[in-house]
Tab-separated table of C-alpha atoms and ligand atoms in Angstrom:
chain	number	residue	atom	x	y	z
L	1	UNK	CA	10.611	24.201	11.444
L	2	UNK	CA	11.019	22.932	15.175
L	3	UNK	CA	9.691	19.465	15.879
L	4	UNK	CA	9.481	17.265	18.695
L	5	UNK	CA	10.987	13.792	17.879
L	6	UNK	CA	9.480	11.010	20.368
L	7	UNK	CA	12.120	8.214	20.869
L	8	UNK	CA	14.419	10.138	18.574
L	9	UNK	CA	17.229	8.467	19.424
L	10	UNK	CA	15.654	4.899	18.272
L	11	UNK	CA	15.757	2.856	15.083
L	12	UNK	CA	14.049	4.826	12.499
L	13	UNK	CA	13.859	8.074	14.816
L	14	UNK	CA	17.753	8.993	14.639
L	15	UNK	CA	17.356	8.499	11.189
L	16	UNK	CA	14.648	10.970	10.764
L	17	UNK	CA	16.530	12.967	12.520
L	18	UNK	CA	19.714	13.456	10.204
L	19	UNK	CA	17.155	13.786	7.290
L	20	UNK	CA	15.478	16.555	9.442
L	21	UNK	CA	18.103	18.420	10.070
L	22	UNK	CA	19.763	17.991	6.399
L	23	UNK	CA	16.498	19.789	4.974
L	24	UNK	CA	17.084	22.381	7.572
L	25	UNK	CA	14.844	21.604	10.440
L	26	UNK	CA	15.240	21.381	13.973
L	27	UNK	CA	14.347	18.215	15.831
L	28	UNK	CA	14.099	18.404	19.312
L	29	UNK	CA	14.387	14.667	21.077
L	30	UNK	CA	12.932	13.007	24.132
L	31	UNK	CA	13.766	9.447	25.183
L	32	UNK	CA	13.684	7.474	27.868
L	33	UNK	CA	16.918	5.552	26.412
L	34	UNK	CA	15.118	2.473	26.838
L	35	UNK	CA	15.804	0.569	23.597
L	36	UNK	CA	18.521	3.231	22.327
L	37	UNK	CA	21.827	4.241	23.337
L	38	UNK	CA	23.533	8.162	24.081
L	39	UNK	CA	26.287	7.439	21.721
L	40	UNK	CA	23.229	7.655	18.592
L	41	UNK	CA	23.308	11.434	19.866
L	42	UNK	CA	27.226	12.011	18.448
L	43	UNK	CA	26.673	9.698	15.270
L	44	UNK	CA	23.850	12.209	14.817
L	45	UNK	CA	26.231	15.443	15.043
L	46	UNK	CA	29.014	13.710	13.178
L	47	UNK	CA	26.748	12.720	9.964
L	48	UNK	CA	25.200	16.660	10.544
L	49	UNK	CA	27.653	18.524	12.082
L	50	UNK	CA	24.623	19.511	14.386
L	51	UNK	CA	23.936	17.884	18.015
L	52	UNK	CA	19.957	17.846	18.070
L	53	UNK	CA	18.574	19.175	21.692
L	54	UNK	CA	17.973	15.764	23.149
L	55	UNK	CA	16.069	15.368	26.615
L	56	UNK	CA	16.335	12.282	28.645
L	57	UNK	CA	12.813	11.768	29.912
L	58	UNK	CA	9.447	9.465	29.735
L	59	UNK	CA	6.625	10.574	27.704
L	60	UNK	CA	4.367	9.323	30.274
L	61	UNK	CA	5.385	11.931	32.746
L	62	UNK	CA	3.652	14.757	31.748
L	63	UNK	CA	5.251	17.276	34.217
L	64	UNK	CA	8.252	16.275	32.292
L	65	UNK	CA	6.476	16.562	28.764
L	66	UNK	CA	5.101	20.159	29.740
L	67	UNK	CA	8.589	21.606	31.097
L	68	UNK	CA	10.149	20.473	27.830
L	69	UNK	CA	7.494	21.583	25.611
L	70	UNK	CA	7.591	25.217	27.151
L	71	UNK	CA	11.141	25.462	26.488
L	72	UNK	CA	11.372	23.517	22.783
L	73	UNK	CA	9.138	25.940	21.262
L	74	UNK	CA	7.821	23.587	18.330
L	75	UNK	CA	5.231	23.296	15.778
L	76	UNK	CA	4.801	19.945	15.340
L	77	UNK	CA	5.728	16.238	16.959
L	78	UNK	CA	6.661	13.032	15.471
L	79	UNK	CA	5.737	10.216	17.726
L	80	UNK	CA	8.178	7.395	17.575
L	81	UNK	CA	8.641	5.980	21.089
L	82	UNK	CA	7.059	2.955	22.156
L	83	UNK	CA	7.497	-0.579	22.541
L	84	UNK	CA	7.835	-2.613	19.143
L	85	UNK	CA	8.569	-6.220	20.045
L	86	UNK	CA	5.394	-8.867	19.064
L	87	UNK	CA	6.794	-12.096	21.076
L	88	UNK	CA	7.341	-9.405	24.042
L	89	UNK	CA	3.844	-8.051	23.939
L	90	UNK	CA	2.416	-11.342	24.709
L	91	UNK	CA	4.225	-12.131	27.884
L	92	UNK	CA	4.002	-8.270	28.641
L	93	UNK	CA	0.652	-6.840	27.445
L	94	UNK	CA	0.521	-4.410	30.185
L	95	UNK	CA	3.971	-2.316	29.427
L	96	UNK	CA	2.830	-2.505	25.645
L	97	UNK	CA	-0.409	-0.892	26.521
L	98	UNK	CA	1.236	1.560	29.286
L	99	UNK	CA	3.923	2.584	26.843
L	100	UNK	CA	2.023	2.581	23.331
L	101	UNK	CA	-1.579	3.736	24.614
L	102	UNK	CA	-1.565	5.389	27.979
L	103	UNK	CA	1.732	7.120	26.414
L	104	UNK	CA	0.656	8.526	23.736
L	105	UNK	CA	-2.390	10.050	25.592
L	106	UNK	CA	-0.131	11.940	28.269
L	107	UNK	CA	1.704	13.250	25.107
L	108	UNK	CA	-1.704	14.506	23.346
L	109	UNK	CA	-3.127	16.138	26.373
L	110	UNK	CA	0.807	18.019	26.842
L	111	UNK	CA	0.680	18.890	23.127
L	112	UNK	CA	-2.951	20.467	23.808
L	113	UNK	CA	-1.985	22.027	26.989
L	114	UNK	CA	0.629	23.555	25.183
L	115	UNK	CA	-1.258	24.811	21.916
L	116	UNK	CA	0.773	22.147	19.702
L	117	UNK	CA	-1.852	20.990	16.966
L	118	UNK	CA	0.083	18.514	14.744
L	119	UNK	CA	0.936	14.802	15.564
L	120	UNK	CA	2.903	12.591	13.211
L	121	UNK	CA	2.368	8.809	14.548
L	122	UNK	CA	4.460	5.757	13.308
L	123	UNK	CA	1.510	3.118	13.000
L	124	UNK	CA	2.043	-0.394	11.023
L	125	UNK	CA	1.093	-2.328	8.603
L	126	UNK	CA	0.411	-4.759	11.354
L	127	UNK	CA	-3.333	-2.577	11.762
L	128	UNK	CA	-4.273	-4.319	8.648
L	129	UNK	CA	-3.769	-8.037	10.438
L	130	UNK	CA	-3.935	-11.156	7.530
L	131	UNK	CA	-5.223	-8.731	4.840
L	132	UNK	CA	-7.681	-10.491	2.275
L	133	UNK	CA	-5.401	-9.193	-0.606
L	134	UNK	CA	-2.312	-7.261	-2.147
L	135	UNK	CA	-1.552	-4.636	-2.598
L	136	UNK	CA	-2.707	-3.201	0.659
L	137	UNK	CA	-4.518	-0.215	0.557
L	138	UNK	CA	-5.364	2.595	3.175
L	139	UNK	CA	-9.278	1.835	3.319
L	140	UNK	CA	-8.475	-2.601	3.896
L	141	UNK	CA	-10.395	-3.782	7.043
L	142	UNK	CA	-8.054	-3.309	10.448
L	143	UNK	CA	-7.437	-5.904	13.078
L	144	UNK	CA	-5.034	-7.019	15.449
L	145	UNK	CA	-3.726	-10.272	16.523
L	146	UNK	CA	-1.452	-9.520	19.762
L	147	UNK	CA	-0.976	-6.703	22.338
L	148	UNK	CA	1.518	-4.888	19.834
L	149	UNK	CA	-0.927	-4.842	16.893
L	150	UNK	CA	-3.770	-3.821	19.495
L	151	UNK	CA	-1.740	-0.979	21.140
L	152	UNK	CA	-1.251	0.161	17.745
L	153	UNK	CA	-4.505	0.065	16.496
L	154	UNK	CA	-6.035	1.647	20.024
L	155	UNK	CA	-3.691	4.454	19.546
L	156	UNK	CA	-4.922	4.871	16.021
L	157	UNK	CA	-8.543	4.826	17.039
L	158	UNK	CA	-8.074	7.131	19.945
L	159	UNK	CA	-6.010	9.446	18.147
L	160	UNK	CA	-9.314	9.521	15.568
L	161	UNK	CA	-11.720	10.526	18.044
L	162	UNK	CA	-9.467	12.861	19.367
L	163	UNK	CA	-9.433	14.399	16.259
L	164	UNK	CA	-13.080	14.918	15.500
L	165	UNK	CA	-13.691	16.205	18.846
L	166	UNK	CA	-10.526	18.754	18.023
L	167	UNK	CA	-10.804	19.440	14.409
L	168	UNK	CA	-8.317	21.988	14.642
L	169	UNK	CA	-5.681	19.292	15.031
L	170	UNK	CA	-3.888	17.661	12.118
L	171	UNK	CA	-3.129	14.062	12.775
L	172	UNK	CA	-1.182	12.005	10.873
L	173	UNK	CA	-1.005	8.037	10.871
L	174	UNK	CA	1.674	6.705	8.817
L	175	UNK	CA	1.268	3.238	8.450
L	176	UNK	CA	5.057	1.169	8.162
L	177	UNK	CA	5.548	-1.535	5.832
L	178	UNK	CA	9.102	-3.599	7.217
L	179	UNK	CA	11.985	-1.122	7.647
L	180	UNK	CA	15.417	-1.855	6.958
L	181	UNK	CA	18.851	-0.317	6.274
L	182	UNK	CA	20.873	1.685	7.744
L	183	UNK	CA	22.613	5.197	7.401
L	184	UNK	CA	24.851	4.668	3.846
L	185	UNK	CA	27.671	6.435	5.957
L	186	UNK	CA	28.046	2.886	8.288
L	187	UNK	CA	27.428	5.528	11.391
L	188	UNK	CA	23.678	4.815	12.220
L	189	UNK	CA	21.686	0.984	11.796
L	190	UNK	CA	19.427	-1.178	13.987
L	191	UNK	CA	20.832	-2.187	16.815
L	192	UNK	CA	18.535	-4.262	18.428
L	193	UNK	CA	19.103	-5.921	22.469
L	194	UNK	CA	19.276	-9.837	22.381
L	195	UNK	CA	18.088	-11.999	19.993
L	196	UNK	CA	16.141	-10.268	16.670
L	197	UNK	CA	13.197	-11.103	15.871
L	198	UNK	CA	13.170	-9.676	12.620
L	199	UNK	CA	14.613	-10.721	9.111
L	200	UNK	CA	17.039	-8.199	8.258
L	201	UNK	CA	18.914	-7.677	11.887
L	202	UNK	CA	18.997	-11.758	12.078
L	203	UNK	CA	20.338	-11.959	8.474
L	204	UNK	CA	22.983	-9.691	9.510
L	205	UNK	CA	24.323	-10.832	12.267
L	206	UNK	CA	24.472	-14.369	10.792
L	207	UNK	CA	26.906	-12.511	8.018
L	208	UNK	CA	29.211	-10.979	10.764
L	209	UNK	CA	29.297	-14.371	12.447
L	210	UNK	CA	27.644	-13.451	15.581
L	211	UNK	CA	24.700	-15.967	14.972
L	212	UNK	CA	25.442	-19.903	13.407
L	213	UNK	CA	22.674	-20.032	10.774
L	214	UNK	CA	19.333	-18.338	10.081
L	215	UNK	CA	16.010	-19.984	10.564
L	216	UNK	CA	13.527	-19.675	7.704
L	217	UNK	CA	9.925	-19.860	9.012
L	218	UNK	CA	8.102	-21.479	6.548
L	219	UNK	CA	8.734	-22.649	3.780
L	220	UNK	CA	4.950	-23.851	2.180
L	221	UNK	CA	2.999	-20.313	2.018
L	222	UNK	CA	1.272	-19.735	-1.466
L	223	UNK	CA	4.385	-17.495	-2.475
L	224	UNK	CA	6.969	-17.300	-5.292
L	225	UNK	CA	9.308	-19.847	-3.616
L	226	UNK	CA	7.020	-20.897	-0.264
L	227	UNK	CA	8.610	-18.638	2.310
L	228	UNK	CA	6.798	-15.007	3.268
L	229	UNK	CA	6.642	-12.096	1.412
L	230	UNK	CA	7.056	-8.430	3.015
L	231	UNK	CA	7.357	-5.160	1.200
L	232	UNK	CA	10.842	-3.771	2.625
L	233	UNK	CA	11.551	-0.264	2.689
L	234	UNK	CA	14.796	1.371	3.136
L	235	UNK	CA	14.599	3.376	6.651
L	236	UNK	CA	16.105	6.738	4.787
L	237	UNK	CA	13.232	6.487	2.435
L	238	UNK	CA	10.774	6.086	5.427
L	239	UNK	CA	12.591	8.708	7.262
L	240	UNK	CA	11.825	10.854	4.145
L	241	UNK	CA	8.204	9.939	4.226
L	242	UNK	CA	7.979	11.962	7.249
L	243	UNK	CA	9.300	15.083	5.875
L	244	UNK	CA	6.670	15.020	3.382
L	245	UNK	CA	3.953	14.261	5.287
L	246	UNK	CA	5.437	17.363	7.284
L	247	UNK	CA	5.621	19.571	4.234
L	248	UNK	CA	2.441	18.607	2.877
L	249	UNK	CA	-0.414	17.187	4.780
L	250	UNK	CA	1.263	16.580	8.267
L	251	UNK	CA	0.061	20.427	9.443
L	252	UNK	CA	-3.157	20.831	7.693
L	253	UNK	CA	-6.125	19.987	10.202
L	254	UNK	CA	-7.796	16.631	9.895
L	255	UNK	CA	-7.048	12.657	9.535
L	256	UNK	CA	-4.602	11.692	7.153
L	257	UNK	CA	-3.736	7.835	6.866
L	258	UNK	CA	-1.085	6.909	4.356
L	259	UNK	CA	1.028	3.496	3.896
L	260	UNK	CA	4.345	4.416	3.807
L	261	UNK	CA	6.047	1.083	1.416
L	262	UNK	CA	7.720	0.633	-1.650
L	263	UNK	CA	4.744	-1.571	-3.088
L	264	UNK	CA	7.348	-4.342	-4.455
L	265	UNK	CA	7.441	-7.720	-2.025
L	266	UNK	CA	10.183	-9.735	-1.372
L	267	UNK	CA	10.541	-13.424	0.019
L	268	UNK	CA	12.744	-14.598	2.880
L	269	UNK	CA	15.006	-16.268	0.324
L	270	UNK	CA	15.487	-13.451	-2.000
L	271	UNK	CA	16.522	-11.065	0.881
L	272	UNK	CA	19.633	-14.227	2.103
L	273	UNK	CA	20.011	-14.153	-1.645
L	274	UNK	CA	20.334	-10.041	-2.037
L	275	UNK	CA	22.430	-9.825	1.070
L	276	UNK	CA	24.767	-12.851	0.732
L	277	UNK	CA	25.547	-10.633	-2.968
L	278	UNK	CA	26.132	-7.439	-1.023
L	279	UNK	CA	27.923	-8.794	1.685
L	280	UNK	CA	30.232	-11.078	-0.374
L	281	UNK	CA	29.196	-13.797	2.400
L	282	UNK	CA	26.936	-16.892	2.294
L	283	UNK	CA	24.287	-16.745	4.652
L	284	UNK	CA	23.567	-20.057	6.420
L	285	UNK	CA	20.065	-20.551	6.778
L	286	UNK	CA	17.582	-23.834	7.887
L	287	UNK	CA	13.879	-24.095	6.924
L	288	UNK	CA	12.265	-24.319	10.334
L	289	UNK	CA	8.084	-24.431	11.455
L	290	UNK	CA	6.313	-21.554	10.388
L	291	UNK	CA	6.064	-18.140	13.628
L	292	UNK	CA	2.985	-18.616	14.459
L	293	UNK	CA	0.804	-15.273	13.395
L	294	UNK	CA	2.920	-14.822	10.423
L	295	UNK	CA	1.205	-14.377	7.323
L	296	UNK	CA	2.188	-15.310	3.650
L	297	UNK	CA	2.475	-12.025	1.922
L	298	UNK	CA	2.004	-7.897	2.465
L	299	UNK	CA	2.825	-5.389	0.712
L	300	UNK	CA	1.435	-1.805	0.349
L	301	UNK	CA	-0.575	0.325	-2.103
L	302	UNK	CA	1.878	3.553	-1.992
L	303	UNK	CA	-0.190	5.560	-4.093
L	304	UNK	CA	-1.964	7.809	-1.665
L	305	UNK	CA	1.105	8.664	-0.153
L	306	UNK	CA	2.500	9.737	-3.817
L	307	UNK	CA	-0.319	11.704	-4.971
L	308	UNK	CA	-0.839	13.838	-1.502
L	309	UNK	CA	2.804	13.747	-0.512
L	310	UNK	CA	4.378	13.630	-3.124
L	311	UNK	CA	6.524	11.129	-1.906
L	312	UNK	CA	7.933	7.815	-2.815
L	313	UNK	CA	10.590	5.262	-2.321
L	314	UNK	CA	13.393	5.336	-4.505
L	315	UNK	CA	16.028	3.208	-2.929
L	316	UNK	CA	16.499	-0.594	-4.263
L	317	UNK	CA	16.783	-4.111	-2.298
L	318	UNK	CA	20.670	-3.873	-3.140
L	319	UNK	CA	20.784	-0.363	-1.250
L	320	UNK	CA	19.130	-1.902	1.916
L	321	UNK	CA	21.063	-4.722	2.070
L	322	UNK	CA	24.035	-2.961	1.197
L	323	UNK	CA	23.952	-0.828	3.736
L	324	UNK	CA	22.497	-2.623	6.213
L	325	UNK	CA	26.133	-4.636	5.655
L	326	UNK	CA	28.541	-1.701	6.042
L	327	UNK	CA	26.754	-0.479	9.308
L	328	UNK	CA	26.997	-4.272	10.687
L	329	UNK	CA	30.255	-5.092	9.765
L	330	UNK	CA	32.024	-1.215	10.894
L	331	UNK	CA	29.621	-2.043	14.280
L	332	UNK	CA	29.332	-5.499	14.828
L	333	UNK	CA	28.039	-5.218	18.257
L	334	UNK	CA	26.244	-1.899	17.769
L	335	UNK	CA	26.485	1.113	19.233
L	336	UNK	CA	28.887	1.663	21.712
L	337	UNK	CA	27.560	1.701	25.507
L	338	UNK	CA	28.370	5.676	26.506
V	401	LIG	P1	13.181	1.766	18.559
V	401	LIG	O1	12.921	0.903	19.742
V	401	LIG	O2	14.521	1.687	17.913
V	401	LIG	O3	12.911	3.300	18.940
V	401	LIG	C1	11.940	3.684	19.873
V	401	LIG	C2	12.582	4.669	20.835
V	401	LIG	O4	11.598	5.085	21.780
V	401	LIG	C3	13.744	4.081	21.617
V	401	LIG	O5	14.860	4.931	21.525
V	401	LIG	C4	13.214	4.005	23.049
V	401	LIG	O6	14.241	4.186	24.010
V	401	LIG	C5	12.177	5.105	23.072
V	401	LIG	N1	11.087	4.923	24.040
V	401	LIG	C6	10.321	3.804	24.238
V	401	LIG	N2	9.398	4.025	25.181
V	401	LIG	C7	9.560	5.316	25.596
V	401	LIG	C8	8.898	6.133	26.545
V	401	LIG	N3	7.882	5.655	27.279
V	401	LIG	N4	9.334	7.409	26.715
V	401	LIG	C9	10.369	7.893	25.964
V	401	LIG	N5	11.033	7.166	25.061
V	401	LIG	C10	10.629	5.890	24.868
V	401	LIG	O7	12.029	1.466	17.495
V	401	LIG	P2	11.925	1.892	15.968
V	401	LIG	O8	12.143	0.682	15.140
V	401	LIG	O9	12.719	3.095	15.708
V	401	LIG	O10	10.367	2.207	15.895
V	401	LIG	C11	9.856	3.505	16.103
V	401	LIG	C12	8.340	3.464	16.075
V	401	LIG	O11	7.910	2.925	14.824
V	401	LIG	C13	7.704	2.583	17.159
V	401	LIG	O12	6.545	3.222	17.627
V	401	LIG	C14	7.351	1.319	16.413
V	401	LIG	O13	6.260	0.648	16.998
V	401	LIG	C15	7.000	1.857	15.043
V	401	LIG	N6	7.184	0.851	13.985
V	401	LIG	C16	8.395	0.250	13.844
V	401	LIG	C17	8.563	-0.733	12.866
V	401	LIG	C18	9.898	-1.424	12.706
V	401	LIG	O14	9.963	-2.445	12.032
V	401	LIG	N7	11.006	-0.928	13.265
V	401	LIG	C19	7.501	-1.064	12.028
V	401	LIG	C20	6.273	-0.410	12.193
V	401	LIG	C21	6.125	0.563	13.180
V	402	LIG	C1	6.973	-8.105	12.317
V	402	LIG	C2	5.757	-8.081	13.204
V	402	LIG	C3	4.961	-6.824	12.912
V	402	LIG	C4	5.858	-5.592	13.091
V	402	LIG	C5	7.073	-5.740	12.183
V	402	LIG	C6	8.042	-4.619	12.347
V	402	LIG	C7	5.164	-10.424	13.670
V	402	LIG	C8	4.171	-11.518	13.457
V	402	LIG	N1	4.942	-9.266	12.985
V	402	LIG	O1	6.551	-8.126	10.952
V	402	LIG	O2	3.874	-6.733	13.788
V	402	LIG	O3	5.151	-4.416	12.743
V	402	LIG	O4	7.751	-6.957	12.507
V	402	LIG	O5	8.646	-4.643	13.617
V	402	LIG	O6	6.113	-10.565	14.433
V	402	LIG	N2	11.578	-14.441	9.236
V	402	LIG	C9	12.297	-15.627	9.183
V	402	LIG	N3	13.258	-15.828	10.136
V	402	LIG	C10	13.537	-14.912	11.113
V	402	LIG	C11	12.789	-13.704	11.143
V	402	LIG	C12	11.799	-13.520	10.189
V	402	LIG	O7	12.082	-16.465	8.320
V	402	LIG	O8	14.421	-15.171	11.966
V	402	LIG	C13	10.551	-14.218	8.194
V	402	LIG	C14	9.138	-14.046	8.740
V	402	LIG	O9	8.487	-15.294	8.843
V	402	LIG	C15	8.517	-13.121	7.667
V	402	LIG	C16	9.697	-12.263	7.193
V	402	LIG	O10	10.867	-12.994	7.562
V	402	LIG	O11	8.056	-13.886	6.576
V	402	LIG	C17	9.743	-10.892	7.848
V	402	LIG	O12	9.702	-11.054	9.266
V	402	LIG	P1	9.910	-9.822	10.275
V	402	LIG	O13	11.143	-9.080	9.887
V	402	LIG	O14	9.823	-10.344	11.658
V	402	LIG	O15	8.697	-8.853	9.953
V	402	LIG	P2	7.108	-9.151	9.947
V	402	LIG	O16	6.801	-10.500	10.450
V	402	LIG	O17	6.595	-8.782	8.598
C-alpha cells in the first residue's frame, strides 16, 4: 500500500514511517522541514534499510501537492504536518490557522483533484478541552481553549462536512492522548527547537544535564499526589494505531473518530519517578504555579479503537521512559543539522 505521509519527517511521522515500511508499505513524505531535520530521512533507511521517497515542499502550495500526487501514485494520506506548539499559538494565531486549517484544505481539494479518497488526520485529545470526566470517550462534548485546540477542532469539523457532502471519502480522526518515546534503537526521538514545553522532552533534557531542574506546575489538583494526570502513550504504539486504522477502518467510506491512548494516567511525579529509575539519574525538579489552561487529569476510553481496530497499546511507562533515555543520551542535542 502507497501512502502519503504529511510532515513525515516530524515527531511521530518518522516513526510511522519505519512501522510503515516494516509491515511492508510504502510511505511517500512531504515536508516543509520546518520543525524536522533531513538527517530523520537516513535514521529512517538505517532502522529499514529503505530511504522513503521524501519531497521537500509546503502542503499549502497546491501546484506543489498536485505534481507530487501525480507522480506518488497512492491510496491513501496520513496528515501529520502542522503546527503543534499551545504557548506559540497564542502569540501566533494566524500561522496556526494558515498551517493547521487553510493547510489541510489545499491538501483535501489536491487529494480530490487527484481521485485520493482516504485521509488519516492526527487530531488531540485537546478537542475534548477540561472534560467533565475520565475516562474520555469519543462521544464527550468538544471545545477549545487556544488557537491550537481551535485549529484542531476547525479541521475536525471541516473535514466532517466535507465528508457528508463526499460520502465516498473515508476520513479518519484519530484523536492523541500525550505521546512519548522514542525509536528503542536510540536512532529516532523528539527533538524539539528551544525550550519544551512538554513533560517528557523537559524531563529529559534535565537527565542529560542540558536543563538545571524541572518545574512542576502544580502541585494542588484533585489527583493521586496533587500534580496533573495525562494518559502517555508510547509513540511506536501510536505509530501502530495508524496502521490499523489503515487496515481496518481508515479506507472504508465515512467518519471514523477513535482516541488513540493507553487508558492508564500518570502524574507529573510518577513520570520524574519512572524516568529517574530508567535513566539511573535523579531528576531535579521545583513545584512552581500551575500553566495556566492546564487541567488536572485526562485520560482516554481506548475501547472503540480496540473493538473496530483491533488495536491497542501494549508498551509500559518503563518502555517510554526507557527509551525516551537511550535516544537522549546517544543524541543529546538531537538530530544532527544535515
Ligand atoms: P512535528 O512538529 O515533529 O512534526 C510535524 C511535521 O510537519 C514537521 O516535520 C514539520 O516540518 C512539518 N510541517 C509543518 N507544517 C508544514 C507545512 N505547512 N507543510 C509541510 N510540512 C509541514 O510534530 P509531531 O509531534 O510529530 O505531531 C504531528 C501531528 O500530530 C501534528 O499535527 C500535531 O498537531 C499532532 N499531535 C501531536 C501531539 C504531540 O504531543 N506530539 C499530540 C496530539 C496531536
Ligand atoms: C499539551 C497541550 C495539548 C497538546 C499536547 C501535546 C497545553 C495546555 N496542552 O498537553 O494541547 O495536544 O501538549 O502536544 O499546553 N508539566 C510540568 N512541567 C513542564 C511541562 C509539563 O509540570 O515543564 C506538566 C503539565 O502541567 C501537565 C503534564 O506535565 O500536567 C503534561 O504536560 P504536557 O506534556 O505539556 O502535555 P499536556 O499539557 O497534556
Amino acid at each position: 500500500m502507497r501512502v502519503l505521509v504529511t510532515g513525515g519527517m516530524g515527531y511521530i511521522g518518522s516513526h510511522t514511517c519505519v512501522q510503515m515500511i516494516e509491515a511492508g508499505m510504502t510511505p511517500v513524505i512531504v515536508d516543509n522541514l520546518y520543525n524536522s531535520k533531513k538527517s530523520v530521512l537516513g535514521r529512517i533507511e538505517k532502522l529499514t534499510g529503505v530511504s522513503p521517497a521524501f519531497y521537500e515542499g509546503d502542503i499549502r502550495d497546491r501546484a506543489f501537492l498536485d505534481s507530487v500526487l501525480a507522480e506518488a501514485n497512492v491510496e491513501a494520506v496520513i496528515h501529520f504536518a502542522g503546527l503543534k506548539a499551545v504557548g506559540e499559538s497564542v502569540e501566533k494565531p494566524l500561522e496556526y490557522y494558515d498551517n493547521n486549517v487553510h493547510g489541510t484544505l489545499v491538501l483535501v481539494e489536491a487529494m480530490r483533484a487527484a481521485g485520493v479518497n482516504s485521509l488519516i488526520f492526527s487530531s488531540s485529545a485537546t478537542v475534548y478541552g477540561d472534560p467533565a470526566s475520565v475516562p474520555i470517550t469519543e462521544d464527550f462534548p468538544t471545545s477549545a481553549t487556544n488557537p491550537y485546540g481551535r485549529s484542531k477542532l476547525m479541521v475536525e469539523e471541516c473535514l466532517t462536512d466535507i465528508q457528508k457532502a463526499h460520502p465516498e471519502m473515508s476520513i479518519t480522526l484519530l484523536r492523541y492522548f500525550n505521546p512519548v518515546g522514542s525509536h528503542p534503537s536510540g536512532e529516532m526521538g523528539e527533538d524539539p527547537q528551544g525550550i519544551p514545553n512538554n513533560l517528557m522532552p523537559f524531563i529529559s533534557q534535565v537527565a542529560v544535564g542540558r536543563r538545571e531542574y524541572l518545574s512542576v506546575f502544580g502541585d494542588d489538583y484533585p489527583t493521586v499526589d496533587g500534580t496533573g494526570v495525562r494518559d502517555y502513550i508510547h509513540v511506536l504504539d501510536l505509530a501502530d494505531g495508524h496502521l490499523a486504522a489503515l487496515t481496518h477502518k481508515g479506507r472504508e467510506a465515512g467518519l471514523h473518530i477513535y482516541n488513540l491512548g493507553t487508558g492508564n494516567g500518570f502524574s507529573v511525579l510518577q513520570m520524574v519517578e519512572a524516568f529517574s529509575q530508567s535513566a539511573g539519574v535523579e531528576v531535579a525538579y521545583q513545584i512552581a504555579p500551575r500553566r495556566p489552561g492546564d487541567i488536572a487529569e485526562c485520560w482516554a476510553d481506548p475501547a472503540k479503537a480496540k473493538a473496530e481496530l483491533k488495536w491497542e497499546a501494549t508498551r509500559t511507562i518503563e518502555d517510554m521512559t526507557t527509551d525516551t533515555w537511550r535516544w537522549q543520551s546517544a543524541n543529546p542535542t538531537g538530530y544532527p543539522e544535515l
